[in-house]
CSV table of C-alpha atoms in Angstrom, one decimal:
chain,number,residue,atom,x,y,z
A,624,UNK,CA,0.4,-0.2,-0.3
A,625,UNK,CA,1.0,3.4,-0.9
A,626,UNK,CA,0.4,6.2,1.6
A,627,UNK,CA,-0.6,9.1,-0.5
A,628,UNK,CA,0.1,12.4,0.6
A,629,UNK,CA,-3.1,14.8,0.4
A,630,UNK,CA,-2.6,19.1,-0.2
A,631,UNK,CA,-3.8,20.2,2.5
A,632,UNK,CA,-6.9,22.4,0.8
A,633,UNK,CA,-7.7,19.3,-1.1
A,634,UNK,CA,-10.5,17.0,-0.3
A,635,UNK,CA,-10.9,13.5,-0.9
A,636,UNK,CA,-14.0,10.8,-0.5
A,637,UNK,CA,-13.2,7.9,0.4
A,638,UNK,CA,-15.5,4.4,0.1
A,639,UNK,CA,-14.6,2.3,3.1
A,640,UNK,CA,-15.5,-0.2,1.5
A,641,UNK,CA,-14.4,-1.0,-1.4
A,642,UNK,CA,-10.5,-2.3,-1.9
A,643,UNK,CA,-9.6,-5.6,-1.2
A,644,UNK,CA,-7.0,-6.6,1.8
A,645,UNK,CA,-5.6,-8.3,3.7
A,646,UNK,CA,-3.8,-5.7,5.5
A,647,UNK,CA,-3.6,-1.9,4.3
A,648,UNK,CA,-6.9,-0.9,2.0
A,649,UNK,CA,-5.6,2.9,1.4
A,650,UNK,CA,-4.0,5.4,3.9
A,651,UNK,CA,-3.9,9.1,3.7
A,652,UNK,CA,-1.7,11.8,4.9
A,653,UNK,CA,-1.8,15.6,5.2
A,654,UNK,CA,0.2,18.0,7.4
A,655,UNK,CA,-2.0,16.3,10.3
A,656,UNK,CA,-3.4,13.0,10.3
A,657,UNK,CA,-2.5,9.6,8.7
A,658,UNK,CA,-5.3,7.4,7.9
A,659,UNK,CA,-5.2,4.6,7.4
A,660,UNK,CA,-7.8,1.9,6.0
A,661,UNK,CA,-7.2,-2.1,7.4
A,662,UNK,CA,-8.5,-5.4,6.3
A,663,UNK,CA,-8.2,-8.4,7.9
A,664,UNK,CA,-8.8,-12.3,7.3
A,665,UNK,CA,-10.9,-14.5,10.2
A,666,UNK,CA,-8.2,-14.5,12.6
A,667,UNK,CA,-5.3,-12.4,11.7
A,668,UNK,CA,-3.6,-10.7,14.4
A,669,UNK,CA,-1.8,-7.9,14.8
A,670,UNK,CA,0.4,-8.7,18.1
A,671,UNK,CA,0.6,-6.5,21.4
A,672,UNK,CA,2.3,-3.5,21.0
A,673,UNK,CA,2.3,0.1,22.6
A,674,UNK,CA,2.6,2.9,20.5
A,675,UNK,CA,4.3,6.1,22.5
A,676,UNK,CA,4.1,8.9,20.1
A,677,UNK,CA,-0.3,9.0,19.6
A,678,UNK,CA,-3.3,8.5,20.4
A,679,UNK,CA,-5.2,6.7,17.7
A,680,UNK,CA,-9.2,6.0,16.8
A,681,UNK,CA,-10.7,3.2,15.4
A,682,UNK,CA,-13.4,3.4,13.6
A,683,UNK,CA,-15.0,-0.4,12.5
A,684,UNK,CA,-16.8,0.0,9.5
A,685,UNK,CA,-17.1,-4.4,8.9
A,686,UNK,CA,-16.9,-7.2,10.5
A,687,UNK,CA,-16.1,-8.1,14.4
A,688,UNK,CA,-12.9,-8.0,15.8
A,689,UNK,CA,-11.2,-7.7,19.5
A,690,UNK,CA,-9.1,-5.4,21.1
A,691,UNK,CA,-7.2,-5.2,24.0
A,692,UNK,CA,-5.7,-2.6,25.4
A,693,UNK,CA,-3.8,-2.7,28.7
A,694,UNK,CA,-5.8,-5.9,29.3
A,695,UNK,CA,-9.0,-4.8,29.1
A,696,UNK,CA,-11.0,-6.8,26.2
A,697,UNK,CA,-13.7,-4.6,23.3
A,698,UNK,CA,-15.4,-6.9,21.2
A,699,UNK,CA,-16.0,-4.4,17.7
A,700,UNK,CA,-18.2,-4.8,15.6
A,701,UNK,CA,-19.2,-2.2,12.3
A,702,UNK,CA,-20.4,0.8,14.0
A,703,UNK,CA,-17.8,0.9,17.0
A,704,UNK,CA,-15.1,3.7,17.7
A,705,UNK,CA,-12.3,2.9,19.6
A,706,UNK,CA,-10.0,5.1,21.4
A,707,UNK,CA,-7.1,4.2,21.8
A,708,UNK,CA,-4.8,6.6,24.3
A,709,UNK,CA,-0.5,7.1,23.3
A,710,UNK,CA,1.0,4.8,25.6
A,711,UNK,CA,-1.9,1.8,26.3
A,712,UNK,CA,-0.4,-1.4,25.4
A,713,UNK,CA,-2.9,-3.4,22.2
A,714,UNK,CA,-3.3,-5.7,20.6
A,715,UNK,CA,-6.3,-6.7,17.2
A,716,UNK,CA,-7.8,-10.1,16.3
A,717,UNK,CA,-10.1,-10.3,13.8
A,718,UNK,CA,-13.0,-13.4,14.6
A,719,UNK,CA,-14.8,-12.7,10.5
A,720,UNK,CA,-13.3,-12.3,7.2
A,721,UNK,CA,-13.4,-9.3,6.1
A,722,UNK,CA,-12.9,-7.1,9.2
A,723,UNK,CA,-12.3,-3.4,8.4
A,724,UNK,CA,-11.7,-0.6,10.0
A,725,UNK,CA,-9.7,2.9,9.9
A,726,UNK,CA,-7.1,4.0,12.0
A,727,UNK,CA,-6.5,8.0,12.3
A,728,UNK,CA,-4.2,9.4,14.6
A,729,UNK,CA,-2.6,12.5,14.8
A,730,UNK,CA,1.4,12.6,11.8
A,731,UNK,CA,4.1,11.3,13.5
A,732,UNK,CA,7.5,13.2,13.6
A,733,UNK,CA,9.7,12.2,10.5
A,734,UNK,CA,12.8,11.1,11.5
A,735,UNK,CA,16.0,13.4,11.5
A,736,UNK,CA,18.7,12.4,10.6
A,737,UNK,CA,21.6,14.3,12.4
């Protein structure tokens, strides 16, 4: 998947149910935000990890899954929104054939070479 950089004044309509996975379906980056639409088959798991930089909003569009944040299990279905605070340990597992969700967060700082 190629994350496209959008001009700051450009608007784009994206069909969240189009495109195929597995993995990232589409990604967009503006000066301030990063958005990635993901689609996973049943049983796919994103292992526990910590993101210490940014809060993440997860918007579920299709299917079912489970997210665990700091030991708390969240059952997810189409229409759910999960706000994951930075610093929380998190994992995600798909429970259906097309578990599709959008992750949105503040754009991370680029690595600077010294």
